[in-house]
Amino acid sequence: QVQLVESGGGLVQSGGSLRLSCAASGLRFSLYAMSWYRQAPGKERELVAVIGSVASTHYADSVKGRFTISRDNAKNTVYLQMNSLKPEDTAVYYCKAALSTTDYWGQGTQVTVSS
């Protein structure tokens, strides 16, 4: 059974930092592209960042230069370091594992940035 468990969310002031973690189990983690998505109230879920199985990365324009995605295949964990947070970063952040046509989602972690 595949499980993705996010952690690290919380309340932070504008300009602050948070580090999200997503621990995966039940899959060959190193083969999967790992992504972070977010969904703010009343908005569609959007891609934040993705890291491939060979560690290539891609970021949404809105977070470039502020967020960093990384992975530790030995720990089956993907991270999202979020710096210079803005109120518009407030959302539920989800982790996704994808390989070919198969994908798995975590349950999400709330990030709230106060102004």
Short mmCIF file of C-alpha atoms in Angstrom, two decimals:
data_model
loop_
_atom_site.label_atom_id
_atom_site.label_comp_id
_atom_site.label_asym_id
_atom_site.label_seq_id
_atom_site.Cartn_x
_atom_site.Cartn_y
_atom_site.Cartn_z
CA GLN A 1 0.00 0.00 0.00
CA VAL A 2 1.43 3.32 -1.09
CA GLN A 3 1.42 6.15 1.42
CA LEU A 4 2.61 9.73 1.12
CA VAL A 5 2.63 11.67 4.38
CA GLU A 6 3.27 15.40 4.36
CA SER A 7 4.46 17.35 7.37
CA GLY A 8 5.98 20.71 8.24
CA GLY A 9 3.09 23.03 7.52
CA GLY A 10 1.95 25.72 9.91
CA LEU A 11 1.46 29.41 10.49
CA VAL A 12 4.29 31.79 9.62
CA GLN A 13 4.64 35.53 9.18
CA SER A 14 5.24 37.10 5.81
CA GLY A 15 8.93 36.85 4.93
CA GLY A 16 9.39 33.73 7.01
CA SER A 17 10.38 30.20 6.05
CA LEU A 18 9.00 26.70 6.30
CA ARG A 19 10.28 23.32 5.22
CA LEU A 20 7.76 20.75 4.09
CA SER A 21 8.53 17.04 4.04
CA CYS A 22 6.77 14.18 2.29
CA ALA A 23 7.66 10.68 3.41
CA ALA A 24 6.78 7.92 0.97
CA SER A 25 6.32 4.21 1.57
CA GLY A 26 5.15 1.23 -0.45
CA LEU A 27 6.78 2.27 -3.72
CA ARG A 28 10.21 2.33 -5.36
CA PHE A 29 10.70 5.94 -4.48
CA SER A 30 13.81 6.56 -6.58
CA LEU A 31 11.89 5.77 -9.78
CA TYR A 32 9.16 8.33 -9.20
CA ALA A 33 9.02 11.98 -10.13
CA MET A 34 7.97 13.84 -7.02
CA SER A 35 5.96 17.04 -7.03
CA TRP A 36 4.47 19.59 -4.71
CA TYR A 37 1.11 21.12 -5.54
CA ARG A 38 -0.97 23.61 -3.64
CA GLN A 39 -4.61 24.60 -3.49
CA ALA A 40 -5.85 27.84 -2.02
CA PRO A 41 -9.52 28.29 -1.02
CA GLY A 42 -11.69 28.78 -4.08
CA LYS A 43 -8.84 28.11 -6.47
CA GLU A 44 -7.71 25.17 -8.55
CA ARG A 45 -4.84 22.99 -7.47
CA GLU A 46 -1.59 24.20 -9.05
CA LEU A 47 1.87 22.78 -9.54
CA VAL A 48 4.51 24.36 -7.32
CA ALA A 49 7.62 22.33 -8.06
CA VAL A 50 8.68 18.97 -9.43
CA ILE A 51 11.86 16.94 -9.12
CA GLY A 52 12.52 14.06 -11.48
CA SER A 53 13.99 10.69 -10.73
CA VAL A 54 17.37 12.04 -11.83
CA ALA A 55 16.86 15.21 -9.76
CA SER A 56 16.03 17.63 -12.55
CA THR A 57 13.76 20.35 -11.20
CA HIS A 58 11.04 22.68 -12.41
CA TYR A 59 9.28 25.49 -10.57
CA ALA A 60 6.20 27.57 -11.04
CA ASP A 61 7.12 31.15 -11.91
CA SER A 62 5.44 32.38 -8.74
CA VAL A 63 7.92 30.53 -6.50
CA LYS A 64 11.16 30.64 -8.49
CA GLY A 65 14.03 31.94 -6.42
CA ARG A 66 12.09 31.43 -3.17
CA PHE A 67 11.29 27.70 -3.02
CA THR A 68 13.64 24.75 -3.42
CA ILE A 69 12.58 21.17 -3.99
CA SER A 70 14.94 18.32 -3.10
CA ARG A 71 14.81 14.60 -2.51
CA ASP A 72 16.61 12.05 -0.37
CA ASN A 73 16.17 8.65 -1.97
CA ALA A 74 17.78 6.92 1.02
CA LYS A 75 15.00 8.29 3.22
CA ASN A 76 12.21 8.05 0.64
CA THR A 77 11.49 11.70 1.30
CA VAL A 78 10.97 14.82 -0.77
CA TYR A 79 11.31 18.30 0.68
CA LEU A 80 10.12 21.77 -0.17
CA GLN A 81 12.12 24.58 1.39
CA MET A 82 10.02 27.73 1.27
CA ASN A 83 11.68 31.07 1.94
CA SER A 84 10.44 34.65 1.72
CA LEU A 85 6.90 33.46 2.15
CA LYS A 86 4.04 35.71 1.09
CA PRO A 87 0.37 35.73 2.10
CA GLU A 88 -0.48 34.49 -1.39
CA ASP A 89 1.46 31.30 -0.64
CA THR A 90 -1.29 30.35 1.82
CA ALA A 91 -2.75 27.02 0.71
CA VAL A 92 -2.94 23.34 1.39
CA TYR A 93 0.24 21.78 0.01
CA TYR A 94 0.09 18.31 -1.47
CA CYS A 95 2.81 15.85 -2.38
CA LYS A 96 2.47 13.69 -5.50
CA ALA A 97 4.46 10.70 -6.75
CA ALA A 98 4.21 9.95 -10.47
CA LEU A 99 5.55 7.22 -12.72
CA SER A 100 4.20 6.77 -16.24
CA THR A 101 0.38 6.79 -15.91
CA THR A 102 0.37 6.05 -12.18
CA ASP A 103 0.27 8.71 -9.52
CA TYR A 104 -0.30 8.90 -5.79
CA TRP A 105 -1.22 11.84 -3.59
CA GLY A 106 -0.70 12.71 0.03
CA GLN A 107 -3.37 14.12 2.29
CA GLY A 108 -1.98 17.64 2.33
CA THR A 109 -0.55 20.02 4.90
CA GLN A 110 -1.82 23.54 5.59
CA VAL A 111 0.50 26.50 5.14
CA THR A 112 -0.77 29.86 6.32
CA VAL A 113 1.23 33.04 5.84
CA SER A 114 0.09 36.06 7.80
CA SER A 115 0.74 39.60 6.62
#
